[in-house]
mmCIF file of N, CA and C in Angstrom:
data_model
loop_
_atom_site.group_PDB
_atom_site.id
_atom_site.type_symbol
_atom_site.label_atom_id
_atom_site.label_comp_id
_atom_site.label_asym_id
_atom_site.label_seq_id
_atom_site.Cartn_x
_atom_site.Cartn_y
_atom_site.Cartn_z
ATOM 1 N N MET A 47 33.871 -25.282 -1.878
ATOM 2 C CA MET A 47 32.533 -25.609 -3.260
ATOM 3 C C MET A 47 33.799 -25.441 -4.771
ATOM 4 N N THR A 48 33.706 -26.548 -5.139
ATOM 5 C CA THR A 48 34.732 -26.571 -6.255
ATOM 6 C C THR A 48 33.197 -26.248 -7.687
ATOM 7 N N VAL A 49 34.555 -25.363 -8.725
ATOM 8 C CA VAL A 49 33.033 -24.870 -9.652
ATOM 9 C C VAL A 49 33.458 -26.122 -10.679
ATOM 10 N N THR A 50 32.423 -26.781 -10.907
ATOM 11 C CA THR A 50 33.011 -27.858 -11.985
ATOM 12 C C THR A 50 31.702 -27.603 -13.325
ATOM 13 N N LEU A 51 31.451 -28.027 -14.628
ATOM 14 C CA LEU A 51 30.777 -27.948 -14.994
ATOM 15 C C LEU A 51 29.621 -28.320 -14.798
ATOM 16 N N ASP A 52 29.398 -29.129 -14.493
ATOM 17 C CA ASP A 52 27.555 -29.630 -13.302
ATOM 18 C C ASP A 52 26.925 -28.121 -12.683
ATOM 19 N N CYS A 53 27.857 -27.641 -12.255
ATOM 20 C CA CYS A 53 27.779 -26.827 -11.188
ATOM 21 C C CYS A 53 27.105 -25.300 -11.956
ATOM 22 N N LEU A 54 28.041 -25.179 -12.539
ATOM 23 C CA LEU A 54 27.948 -24.247 -13.828
ATOM 24 C C LEU A 54 26.322 -24.225 -14.756
ATOM 25 N N ARG A 55 25.496 -25.135 -14.586
ATOM 26 C CA ARG A 55 24.950 -25.709 -15.837
ATOM 27 C C ARG A 55 23.622 -25.456 -14.491
ATOM 28 N N LYS A 56 23.715 -25.613 -13.439
ATOM 29 C CA LYS A 56 22.525 -25.204 -12.649
ATOM 30 C C LYS A 56 21.928 -23.878 -12.054
ATOM 31 N N GLN A 57 22.754 -22.521 -12.611
ATOM 32 C CA GLN A 57 22.896 -21.794 -12.469
ATOM 33 C C GLN A 57 21.994 -21.225 -12.032
ATOM 34 N N ASN A 58 22.387 -21.671 -10.241
ATOM 35 C CA ASN A 58 21.227 -21.323 -9.228
ATOM 36 C C ASN A 58 22.428 -20.691 -8.156
ATOM 37 N N ALA A 59 21.632 -21.006 -6.757
ATOM 38 C CA ALA A 59 22.672 -20.173 -5.468
ATOM 39 C C ALA A 59 23.751 -21.234 -5.268
ATOM 40 N N GLU A 60 24.163 -22.636 -5.936
ATOM 41 C CA GLU A 60 25.225 -23.144 -5.427
ATOM 42 C C GLU A 60 26.456 -22.845 -5.993
ATOM 43 N N THR A 61 25.724 -22.327 -7.900
ATOM 44 C CA THR A 61 26.885 -21.653 -8.583
ATOM 45 C C THR A 61 27.847 -20.326 -7.761
ATOM 46 N N SER A 62 26.628 -19.489 -7.773
ATOM 47 C CA SER A 62 26.886 -18.148 -7.122
ATOM 48 C C SER A 62 27.796 -18.354 -6.159
ATOM 49 N N ASN A 63 27.399 -19.876 -5.067
ATOM 50 C CA ASN A 63 28.276 -19.555 -3.945
ATOM 51 C C ASN A 63 29.864 -20.046 -4.362
ATOM 52 N N ALA A 64 29.871 -21.043 -5.540
ATOM 53 C CA ALA A 64 31.115 -21.496 -5.810
ATOM 54 C C ALA A 64 32.233 -21.022 -6.487
ATOM 55 N N ILE A 65 31.541 -19.824 -7.657
ATOM 56 C CA ILE A 65 32.056 -18.832 -7.573
ATOM 57 C C ILE A 65 32.695 -17.961 -6.690
ATOM 58 N N ILE A 66 31.737 -17.516 -5.831
ATOM 59 C CA ILE A 66 32.341 -16.569 -5.151
ATOM 60 C C ILE A 66 33.919 -17.039 -4.227
ATOM 61 N N SER A 67 33.361 -18.364 -3.702
ATOM 62 C CA SER A 67 34.902 -18.844 -3.049
ATOM 63 C C SER A 67 35.653 -19.529 -3.890
ATOM 64 N N HIS A 68 35.440 -19.603 -5.035
ATOM 65 C CA HIS A 68 36.325 -19.855 -6.077
ATOM 66 C C HIS A 68 37.541 -18.661 -6.327
ATOM 67 N N PHE A 69 36.924 -17.452 -6.328
ATOM 68 C CA PHE A 69 36.803 -16.088 -6.325
ATOM 69 C C PHE A 69 37.404 -15.141 -5.176
ATOM 70 N N ALA A 70 37.301 -15.610 -4.046
ATOM 71 C CA ALA A 70 37.401 -15.136 -2.725
ATOM 72 C C ALA A 70 38.517 -14.499 -2.333
ATOM 73 N N SER A 71 39.645 -14.709 -3.104
ATOM 74 C CA SER A 71 40.425 -13.655 -2.969
ATOM 75 C C SER A 71 41.430 -13.660 -3.775
ATOM 76 N N ASN A 72 41.047 -13.028 -4.823
ATOM 77 C CA ASN A 72 41.405 -13.005 -5.891
ATOM 78 C C ASN A 72 41.149 -11.246 -6.113
ATOM 79 N N SER A 73 41.874 -10.635 -6.103
ATOM 80 C CA SER A 73 41.778 -9.309 -6.098
ATOM 81 C C SER A 73 41.234 -8.524 -7.572
ATOM 82 N N SER A 74 41.393 -8.794 -8.481
ATOM 83 C CA SER A 74 40.505 -7.559 -9.440
ATOM 84 C C SER A 74 38.869 -8.169 -8.827
ATOM 85 N N PHE A 75 38.820 -9.228 -9.124
ATOM 86 C CA PHE A 75 37.142 -10.110 -9.119
ATOM 87 C C PHE A 75 36.854 -9.346 -7.196
ATOM 88 N N LEU A 76 37.779 -9.001 -6.606
ATOM 89 C CA LEU A 76 36.736 -7.844 -5.201
ATOM 90 C C LEU A 76 36.947 -6.825 -5.657
ATOM 91 N N ARG A 77 38.100 -6.157 -6.951
ATOM 92 C CA ARG A 77 37.472 -4.927 -7.242
ATOM 93 C C ARG A 77 36.403 -4.663 -8.348
ATOM 94 N N LEU A 78 35.911 -6.066 -8.492
ATOM 95 C CA LEU A 78 34.441 -5.985 -10.025
ATOM 96 C C LEU A 78 33.662 -6.017 -8.994
ATOM 97 N N SER A 79 33.653 -6.829 -7.724
ATOM 98 C CA SER A 79 32.605 -6.928 -6.716
ATOM 99 C C SER A 79 32.317 -6.059 -6.482
ATOM 100 N N ASP A 80 33.097 -4.672 -5.852
ATOM 101 C CA ASP A 80 33.022 -3.704 -4.904
ATOM 102 C C ASP A 80 32.171 -2.871 -5.903
ATOM 103 N N ALA A 81 32.300 -3.223 -7.367
ATOM 104 C CA ALA A 81 31.883 -1.928 -7.957
ATOM 105 C C ALA A 81 30.642 -2.191 -8.767
ATOM 106 N N GLU A 82 30.684 -3.517 -8.866
ATOM 107 C CA GLU A 82 28.907 -3.718 -9.064
ATOM 108 C C GLU A 82 27.890 -3.713 -8.428
ATOM 109 N N GLY A 83 28.844 -3.702 -6.695
ATOM 110 C CA GLY A 83 27.849 -3.699 -5.345
ATOM 111 C C GLY A 83 27.064 -2.181 -5.287
ATOM 112 N N LEU A 84 27.795 -1.166 -5.564
ATOM 113 C CA LEU A 84 27.974 0.322 -6.035
ATOM 114 C C LEU A 84 26.844 0.976 -6.685
ATOM 115 N N GLN A 85 26.951 -0.243 -7.368
ATOM 116 C CA GLN A 85 26.576 0.273 -8.671
ATOM 117 C C GLN A 85 24.589 -0.103 -8.719
ATOM 118 N N ILE A 86 24.952 -1.290 -8.154
ATOM 119 C CA ILE A 86 23.089 -1.812 -7.309
ATOM 120 C C ILE A 86 23.148 -0.681 -6.430
ATOM 121 N N ARG A 87 23.679 -0.725 -5.927
ATOM 122 C CA ARG A 87 22.903 0.173 -4.624
ATOM 123 C C ARG A 87 22.732 1.449 -4.854
ATOM 124 N N GLN A 88 23.576 1.209 -6.037
ATOM 125 C CA GLN A 88 22.962 3.761 -6.656
ATOM 126 C C GLN A 88 21.577 3.133 -7.444
ATOM 127 N N ARG A 89 21.501 2.021 -7.951
ATOM 128 C CA ARG A 89 20.018 2.130 -8.398
ATOM 129 C C ARG A 89 18.528 1.817 -7.457
ATOM 130 N N ASP A 90 19.236 0.605 -6.651
ATOM 131 C CA ASP A 90 17.965 0.171 -5.951
ATOM 132 C C ASP A 90 17.492 1.967 -5.070
ATOM 133 N N ALA A 91 18.910 2.728 -4.603
ATOM 134 C CA ALA A 91 18.443 4.156 -4.203
ATOM 135 C C ALA A 91 17.279 4.733 -5.200
ATOM 136 N N GLU A 92 17.763 4.654 -6.451
ATOM 137 C CA GLU A 92 16.897 5.052 -7.597
ATOM 138 C C GLU A 92 15.791 4.889 -7.649
ATOM 139 N N ASP A 93 15.323 3.452 -7.701
ATOM 140 C CA ASP A 93 14.576 2.862 -7.520
ATOM 141 C C ASP A 93 12.891 3.503 -5.808
ATOM 142 N N SER A 94 14.310 3.255 -4.996
ATOM 143 C CA SER A 94 13.263 3.179 -3.699
ATOM 144 C C SER A 94 12.824 4.376 -3.638
ATOM 145 N N GLU A 95 13.403 6.070 -4.655
ATOM 146 C CA GLU A 95 12.532 7.127 -4.854
ATOM 147 C C GLU A 95 11.234 7.401 -5.503
ATOM 148 N N LYS A 96 11.388 7.004 -6.936
ATOM 149 C CA LYS A 96 10.683 6.424 -7.662
ATOM 150 C C LYS A 96 9.540 5.774 -6.571
ATOM 151 N N LEU A 97 9.734 4.532 -6.214
ATOM 152 C CA LEU A 97 9.075 3.937 -5.231
ATOM 153 C C LEU A 97 7.979 4.964 -4.512
ATOM 154 N N GLN A 98 8.724 5.643 -3.972
ATOM 155 C CA GLN A 98 8.412 6.529 -2.266
ATOM 156 C C GLN A 98 7.162 7.598 -3.194
ATOM 157 N N LYS A 99 7.550 7.943 -4.090
ATOM 158 C CA LYS A 99 6.546 9.272 -4.805
ATOM 159 C C LYS A 99 5.597 8.382 -5.773
ATOM 160 N N GLY A 100 5.332 7.014 -6.314
ATOM 161 C CA GLY A 100 4.516 6.163 -6.672
ATOM 162 C C GLY A 100 3.746 6.036 -5.207
ATOM 163 N N ILE A 101 4.284 5.426 -4.214
ATOM 164 C CA ILE A 101 2.952 5.542 -2.644
ATOM 165 C C ILE A 101 2.068 6.817 -2.097
ATOM 166 N N ASP A 102 3.606 7.678 -2.706
ATOM 167 C CA ASP A 102 2.801 9.165 -2.153
ATOM 168 C C ASP A 102 1.950 10.006 -3.050
ATOM 169 N N LEU A 103 1.494 9.069 -4.261
ATOM 170 C CA LEU A 103 0.879 10.151 -5.240
ATOM 171 C C LEU A 103 -0.712 9.041 -4.905
ATOM 172 N N ALA A 104 -0.275 7.722 -4.139
ATOM 173 C CA ALA A 104 -1.253 6.482 -3.714
ATOM 174 C C ALA A 104 -1.862 7.546 -3.647
ATOM 175 N N LEU A 105 -1.247 7.668 -1.501
ATOM 176 C CA LEU A 105 -1.804 7.891 -0.213
ATOM 177 C C LEU A 105 -2.685 9.540 -0.975
ATOM 178 N N GLU A 106 -2.004 9.911 -1.205
ATOM 179 C CA GLU A 106 -2.936 11.569 -1.491
ATOM 180 C C GLU A 106 -4.324 11.024 -2.584
ATOM 181 N N LYS A 107 -4.388 10.189 -3.235
ATOM 182 C CA LYS A 107 -5.073 9.792 -4.050
ATOM 183 C C LYS A 107 -6.361 8.938 -3.784
ATOM 184 N N GLY A 108 -5.883 8.660 -2.314
ATOM 185 C CA GLY A 108 -6.501 7.717 -1.398
ATOM 186 C C GLY A 108 -6.791 5.923 -1.917
ATOM 187 N N VAL A 109 -6.078 5.927 -3.044
ATOM 188 C CA VAL A 109 -5.593 4.727 -3.326
ATOM 189 C C VAL A 109 -5.308 3.219 -2.255
ATOM 190 N N LEU A 110 -4.361 4.117 -1.121
ATOM 191 C CA LEU A 110 -3.695 3.625 -0.430
ATOM 192 C C LEU A 110 -4.232 4.807 1.327
ATOM 193 N N SER A 111 -4.752 3.679 2.096
ATOM 194 C CA SER A 111 -5.511 4.048 3.083
ATOM 195 C C SER A 111 -3.454 5.307 4.476
ATOM 196 N N LYS A 112 -4.448 6.157 4.724
ATOM 197 C CA LYS A 112 -2.996 6.838 5.236
ATOM 198 C C LYS A 112 -2.382 6.398 6.591
ATOM 199 N N ASP A 113 -4.130 5.155 7.220
ATOM 200 C CA ASP A 113 -3.992 5.186 8.406
ATOM 201 C C ASP A 113 -3.116 3.303 8.458
ATOM 202 N N PHE A 114 -2.950 2.522 7.401
ATOM 203 C CA PHE A 114 -2.223 1.380 7.114
ATOM 204 C C PHE A 114 -0.639 1.283 7.627
ATOM 205 N N VAL A 115 -0.646 0.638 8.530
ATOM 206 C CA VAL A 115 0.761 0.509 8.878
ATOM 207 C C VAL A 115 1.030 -1.338 8.830
ATOM 208 N N PRO A 116 2.162 -1.061 8.171
ATOM 209 C CA PRO A 116 2.631 -2.717 7.778
ATOM 210 C C PRO A 116 3.197 -3.240 8.944
ATOM 211 N N GLU A 117 3.260 -4.825 8.621
ATOM 212 C CA GLU A 117 3.576 -5.502 10.024
ATOM 213 C C GLU A 117 5.228 -5.279 9.890
ATOM 214 N N PRO A 118 5.662 -5.037 11.416
ATOM 215 C CA PRO A 118 7.953 -5.467 11.073
ATOM 216 C C PRO A 118 7.818 -6.423 10.345
ATOM 217 N N TYR A 119 9.222 -6.126 9.160
ATOM 218 C CA TYR A 119 9.561 -6.847 8.752
ATOM 219 C C TYR A 119 10.530 -8.545 9.143
ATOM 220 N N ILE A 120 10.662 -9.474 8.320
ATOM 221 C CA ILE A 120 10.872 -10.265 9.024
ATOM 222 C C ILE A 120 12.485 -10.777 8.510
ATOM 223 N N LYS A 121 14.141 -10.699 9.206
ATOM 224 C CA LYS A 121 14.721 -10.803 8.277
ATOM 225 C C LYS A 121 15.157 -11.972 7.862
ATOM 226 N N VAL A 122 15.662 -11.731 7.100
ATOM 227 C CA VAL A 122 15.942 -13.807 6.420
ATOM 228 C C VAL A 122 17.243 -13.895 5.526
ATOM 229 N N ASP A 123 18.241 -14.409 6.456
ATOM 230 C CA ASP A 123 19.589 -14.441 6.242
ATOM 231 C C ASP A 123 19.834 -15.086 4.866
ATOM 232 N N VAL A 124 19.823 -14.887 3.140
ATOM 233 C CA VAL A 124 19.695 -15.620 2.361
ATOM 234 C C VAL A 124 21.172 -16.486 1.850
ATOM 235 N N LEU A 125 22.090 -15.515 2.712
ATOM 236 C CA LEU A 125 23.291 -16.131 1.819
ATOM 237 C C LEU A 125 23.983 -17.447 2.400
ATOM 238 N N GLY A 126 23.745 -18.429 0.954
ATOM 239 C CA GLY A 126 24.654 -19.062 0.798
ATOM 240 C C GLY A 126 23.218 -20.328 0.810
ATOM 241 N N LYS A 127 22.562 -20.326 1.222
ATOM 242 C CA LYS A 127 21.232 -20.604 1.123
ATOM 243 C C LYS A 127 20.461 -20.520 -0.610
ATOM 244 N N SER A 128 19.858 -22.140 -0.222
ATOM 245 C CA SER A 128 19.122 -22.170 -2.073
ATOM 246 C C SER A 128 17.926 -21.365 -2.051
ATOM 247 N N ALA A 129 17.433 -20.971 -2.865
ATOM 248 C CA ALA A 129 16.014 -20.397 -3.118
ATOM 249 C C ALA A 129 14.786 -21.344 -2.503
ATOM 250 N N GLU A 130 14.893 -22.606 -2.484
ATOM 251 C CA GLU A 130 14.102 -23.012 -2.170
ATOM 252 C C GLU A 130 14.065 -23.456 -0.192
ATOM 253 N N ASP A 131 15.308 -23.129 0.212
ATOM 254 C CA ASP A 131 15.495 -23.213 1.594
ATOM 255 C C ASP A 131 15.027 -22.152 2.034
ATOM 256 N N VAL A 132 15.311 -20.897 1.317
ATOM 257 C CA VAL A 132 14.577 -19.370 1.358
ATOM 258 C C VAL A 132 12.846 -19.735 1.848
ATOM 259 N N ALA A 133 12.894 -20.460 1.019
ATOM 260 C CA ALA A 133 10.731 -20.036 0.631
ATOM 261 C C ALA A 133 10.845 -21.361 1.338
ATOM 262 N N ASN A 134 11.155 -22.185 1.698
ATOM 263 C CA ASN A 134 10.664 -22.931 3.596
ATOM 264 C C ASN A 134 10.642 -22.164 4.843
ATOM 265 N N GLU A 135 11.478 -21.216 4.924
ATOM 266 C CA GLU A 135 12.400 -20.359 5.870
ATOM 267 C C GLU A 135 10.822 -19.281 5.964
ATOM 268 N N ILE A 136 10.733 -18.896 4.815
ATOM 269 C CA ILE A 136 9.258 -18.029 4.959
ATOM 270 C C ILE A 136 7.598 -18.867 5.037
ATOM 271 N N LEU A 137 8.107 -19.203 4.319
ATOM 272 C CA LEU A 137 6.309 -20.820 4.405
ATOM 273 C C LEU A 137 6.262 -20.852 6.313
ATOM 274 N N ASP A 138 7.489 -21.236 6.672
ATOM 275 C CA ASP A 138 7.890 -21.663 8.204
ATOM 276 C C ASP A 138 7.088 -20.932 8.967
ATOM 277 N N HIS A 139 7.754 -19.712 8.807
ATOM 278 C CA HIS A 139 6.890 -18.281 9.983
ATOM 279 C C HIS A 139 5.955 -18.177 9.671
ATOM 280 N N VAL A 140 5.339 -17.797 7.870
ATOM 281 C CA VAL A 140 4.039 -17.493 7.700
ATOM 282 C C VAL A 140 3.042 -18.962 8.141
ATOM 283 N N ALA A 141 3.100 -20.428 8.303
ATOM 284 C CA ALA A 141 2.109 -21.099 8.962
ATOM 285 C C ALA A 141 2.122 -20.975 10.581
ATOM 286 N N LYS A 142 3.129 -19.795 11.050
ATOM 287 C CA LYS A 142 3.222 -19.603 12.628
ATOM 288 C C LYS A 142 2.595 -18.683 12.799
ATOM 289 N N ASN A 143 2.706 -18.280 11.741
ATOM 290 C CA ASN A 143 2.129 -16.499 12.392
ATOM 291 C C ASN A 143 0.961 -15.825 12.115
ATOM 292 N N SER A 144 0.228 -16.648 11.308
ATOM 293 C CA SER A 144 -1.214 -15.619 10.336
ATOM 294 C C SER A 144 -2.248 -16.531 10.967
ATOM 295 N N GLY A 145 -3.123 -15.557 10.404
ATOM 296 C CA GLY A 145 -4.414 -15.933 10.549
ATOM 297 C C GLY A 145 -4.829 -16.630 8.691
ATOM 298 N N SER A 146 -6.291 -16.508 8.423
ATOM 299 C CA SER A 146 -6.861 -16.969 6.922
ATOM 300 C C SER A 146 -6.145 -16.557 5.764
ATOM 301 N N SER A 147 -6.136 -14.999 5.890
ATOM 302 C CA SER A 147 -4.996 -14.867 4.693
ATOM 303 C C SER A 147 -3.994 -14.088 4.988
ATOM 304 N N LYS A 148 -3.194 -14.633 3.781
ATOM 305 C CA LYS A 148 -1.458 -14.012 3.153
ATOM 306 C C LYS A 148 -0.894 -13.231 2.795
ATOM 307 N N VAL A 149 -0.010 -12.172 2.995
ATOM 308 C CA VAL A 149 0.475 -11.545 2.345
ATOM 309 C C VAL A 149 2.132 -11.828 2.299
ATOM 310 N N ILE A 150 2.623 -11.485 1.041
ATOM 311 C CA ILE A 150 4.356 -11.784 1.837
ATOM 312 C C ILE A 150 5.133 -10.798 1.127
ATOM 313 N N VAL A 151 5.741 -10.014 1.287
ATOM 314 C CA VAL A 151 6.974 -9.490 0.369
ATOM 315 C C VAL A 151 8.443 -9.120 0.966
ATOM 316 N N LEU A 152 8.473 -9.261 -0.305
ATOM 317 C CA LEU A 152 10.035 -9.276 -0.030
ATOM 318 C C LEU A 152 10.798 -7.899 -0.677
ATOM 319 N N VAL A 153 12.225 -7.772 -0.549
ATOM 320 C CA VAL A 153 12.835 -6.442 -0.058
ATOM 321 C C VAL A 153 13.958 -7.010 -0.005
ATOM 322 N N GLY A 154 14.407 -6.486 -0.435
ATOM 323 C CA GLY A 154 15.883 -6.701 -0.484
ATOM 324 C C GLY A 154 16.909 -6.095 -1.906
ATOM 325 N N LEU A 155 18.082 -5.539 -1.797
ATOM 326 C CA LEU A 155 18.805 -5.337 -3.165
ATOM 327 C C LEU A 155 18.471 -6.409 -4.205
ATOM 328 N N SER A 156 18.373 -5.522 -5.730
ATOM 329 C CA SER A 156 18.810 -6.116 -6.685
ATOM 330 C C SER A 156 19.608 -7.148 -6.590
ATOM 331 N N GLY A 157 19.435 -9.090 -7.367
ATOM 332 C CA GLY A 157 20.686 -9.921 -7.516
ATOM 333 C C GLY A 157 20.675 -10.823 -6.107
ATOM 334 N N THR A 158 19.828 -10.277 -5.020
ATOM 335 C CA THR A 158 19.650 -11.029 -4.112
ATOM 336 C C THR A 158 18.911 -11.833 -3.969
ATOM 337 N N GLY A 159 18.039 -12.393 -5.175
ATOM 338 C CA GLY A 159 16.800 -14.046 -5.292
ATOM 339 C C GLY A 159 15.907 -13.690 -4.875
ATOM 340 N N LYS A 160 15.682 -12.273 -5.060
ATOM 341 C CA LYS A 160 14.091 -12.582 -4.654
ATOM 342 C C LYS A 160 13.193 -12.840 -5.669
ATOM 343 N N GLY A 161 12.962 -12.321 -6.648
ATOM 344 C CA GLY A 161 12.658 -12.923 -7.685
ATOM 345 C C GLY A 161 12.916 -14.620 -8.131
ATOM 346 N N THR A 162 13.742 -14.841 -7.798
ATOM 347 C CA THR A 162 14.283 -16.459 -7.754
ATOM 348 C C THR A 162 12.815 -17.604 -6.669
ATOM 349 N N THR A 163 12.921 -16.287 -5.531
ATOM 350 C CA THR A 163 12.542 -17.041 -4.380
ATOM 351 C C THR A 163 10.356 -16.588 -4.512
ATOM 352 N N VAL A 164 10.636 -15.952 -5.440
ATOM 353 C CA VAL A 164 8.617 -15.750 -5.916
ATOM 354 C C VAL A 164 8.505 -16.930 -6.384
ATOM 355 N N ALA A 165 9.710 -17.281 -7.480
ATOM 356 C CA ALA A 165 9.158 -18.634 -8.104
ATOM 357 C C ALA A 165 9.040 -19.968 -7.388
ATOM 358 N N MET A 166 9.858 -19.676 -6.001
ATOM 359 C CA MET A 166 10.233 -20.976 -5.804
ATOM 360 C C MET A 166 8.735 -20.814 -4.795
ATOM 361 N N LEU A 167 8.206 -20.321 -4.333
ATOM 362 C CA LEU A 167 7.484 -19.653 -3.360
ATOM 363 C C LEU A 167 5.700 -20.238 -3.850
ATOM 364 N N ARG A 168 5.709 -19.366 -5.201
ATOM 365 C CA ARG A 168 4.336 -19.858 -6.231
ATOM 366 C C ARG A 168 4.229 -21.518 -6.496
ATOM 367 N N LYS A 169 5.864 -21.921 -6.767
ATOM 368 C CA LYS A 169 5.529 -23.291 -6.893
ATOM 369 C C LYS A 169 4.915 -23.978 -5.715
ATOM 370 N N LYS A 170 5.895 -23.771 -4.636
ATOM 371 C CA LYS A 170 5.287 -24.595 -3.479
ATOM 372 C C LYS A 170 3.724 -24.130 -3.624
ATOM 373 N N LEU A 171 2.830 -22.919 -3.095
ATOM 374 C CA LEU A 171 1.830 -22.444 -3.067
ATOM 375 C C LEU A 171 0.632 -22.874 -4.170
ATOM 376 N N GLU A 172 1.177 -23.125 -5.474
ATOM 377 C CA GLU A 172 0.516 -23.218 -6.459
ATOM 378 C C GLU A 172 -1.177 -24.708 -6.069
ATOM 379 N N GLY A 173 -2.208 -24.939 -6.649
ATOM 380 C CA GLY A 173 -2.851 -25.795 -6.194
ATOM 381 C C GLY A 173 -3.616 -24.941 -4.763
ATOM 382 N N GLY A 174 -2.561 -24.616 -3.806
ATOM 383 C CA GLY A 174 -3.447 -25.228 -2.424
ATOM 384 C C GLY A 174 -4.386 -23.598 -1.532
ATOM 385 N N GLY A 175 -5.116 -23.555 -2.484
ATOM 386 C CA GLY A 175 -6.236 -23.299 -1.969
ATOM 387 C C GLY A 175 -6.334 -22.141 -3.170
ATOM 388 N N PRO A 176 -6.749 -21.254 -1.706
ATOM 389 C CA PRO A 176 -7.518 -19.937 -2.884
ATOM 390 C C PRO A 176 -6.565 -18.824 -3.934
ATOM 391 N N ILE A 177 -7.125 -17.906 -4.791
ATOM 392 C CA ILE A 177 -6.155 -17.970 -5.916
ATOM 393 C C ILE A 177 -4.578 -17.016 -5.111
ATOM 394 N N VAL A 178 -3.853 -16.723 -5.220
ATOM 395 C CA VAL A 178 -2.284 -16.240 -5.185
ATOM 396 C C VAL A 178 -2.282 -15.155 -6.266
ATOM 397 N N THR A 179 -2.284 -13.738 -6.237
ATOM 398 C CA THR A 179 -1.881 -12.880 -6.873
ATOM 399 C C THR A 179 -0.225 -12.531 -6.750
ATOM 400 N N TRP A 180 0.648 -11.803 -7.508
ATOM 401 C CA TRP A 180 2.124 -11.578 -7.640
ATOM 402 C C TRP A 180 2.339 -10.629 -8.150
ATOM 403 N N SER A 181 3.159 -10.141 -7.566
ATOM 404 C CA SER A 181 3.574 -8.434 -8.244
ATOM 405 C C SER A 181 5.173 -8.453 -7.918
ATOM 406 N N ASN A 182 6.031 -7.338 -8.277
ATOM 407 C CA ASN A 182 6.975 -6.074 -7.711
ATOM 408 C C ASN A 182 6.553 -5.192 -8.033
ATOM 409 N N GLY A 183 8.317 -4.564 -7.464
ATOM 410 C CA GLY A 183 7.838 -3.134 -7.038
ATOM 411 C C GLY A 183 7.935 -2.055 -8.576
ATOM 412 N N ASN A 184 8.034 -2.954 -9.551
ATOM 413 C CA ASN A 184 7.815 -2.469 -10.590
ATOM 414 C C ASN A 184 6.692 -2.439 -11.490
ATOM 415 N N ILE A 185 5.765 -3.295 -10.772
ATOM 416 C CA ILE A 185 4.725 -3.474 -10.957
ATOM 417 C C ILE A 185 4.070 -2.009 -10.221
ATOM 418 N N PHE A 186 4.256 -2.818 -8.866
ATOM 419 C CA PHE A 186 3.825 -1.350 -7.712
ATOM 420 C C PHE A 186 3.744 -0.689 -8.497
ATOM 421 N N ARG A 187 5.057 0.479 -8.862
ATOM 422 C CA ARG A 187 5.188 1.776 -9.254
ATOM 423 C C ARG A 187 4.653 2.301 -10.270
ATOM 424 N N SER A 188 4.710 1.555 -10.647
ATOM 425 C CA SER A 188 4.000 1.832 -12.367
ATOM 426 C C SER A 188 2.132 2.057 -11.403
ATOM 427 N N LEU A 189 1.488 0.889 -11.458
ATOM 428 C CA LEU A 189 0.376 1.534 -11.056
ATOM 429 C C LEU A 189 -0.072 2.741 -10.023
ATOM 430 N N THR A 190 0.725 2.687 -8.973
ATOM 431 C CA THR A 190 0.590 4.290 -8.637
ATOM 432 C C THR A 190 0.699 5.305 -8.851
ATOM 433 N N LEU A 191 2.005 5.460 -10.100
ATOM 434 C CA LEU A 191 2.029 6.632 -11.123
ATOM 435 C C LEU A 191 1.191 6.901 -11.674
ATOM 436 N N LEU A 192 -0.474 5.339 -12.218
ATOM 437 C CA LEU A 192 -1.373 5.975 -13.292
ATOM 438 C C LEU A 192 -2.764 5.751 -12.246
ATOM 439 N N ALA A 193 -2.270 5.959 -10.929
ATOM 440 C CA ALA A 193 -3.419 6.450 -10.709
ATOM 441 C C ALA A 193 -4.016 7.390 -10.287
#
């Protein structure tokens, strides 16, 4: 994949993949990548702790049922895929494995395309039936702490 002006203007997964491919053997880029990755994982670990506090409080106050058992996660490898590819994979799974109502939860490290994928899912699902509500961990964390 070549880094071109047209590729950079897209500002999407194709752009990211082209840049990563271009700099894959550059030692400075690899050091920067490692440092950034470490910071992301640290921030995500801190967010996880805060979210758990909110969940625990919601359980204690009865906002969430203590008997709730979530369904197992379905892993989707997003590496090198566009948001549309990932959204299609998710929707294909949902279509094959769901009843009348659907809840999709995206979990992953910061910067892995969850927000972009949600935007693509919203675009694909708009006008397709009942009202769809969207949220994210930050909003959920805030609401559970206010409960």
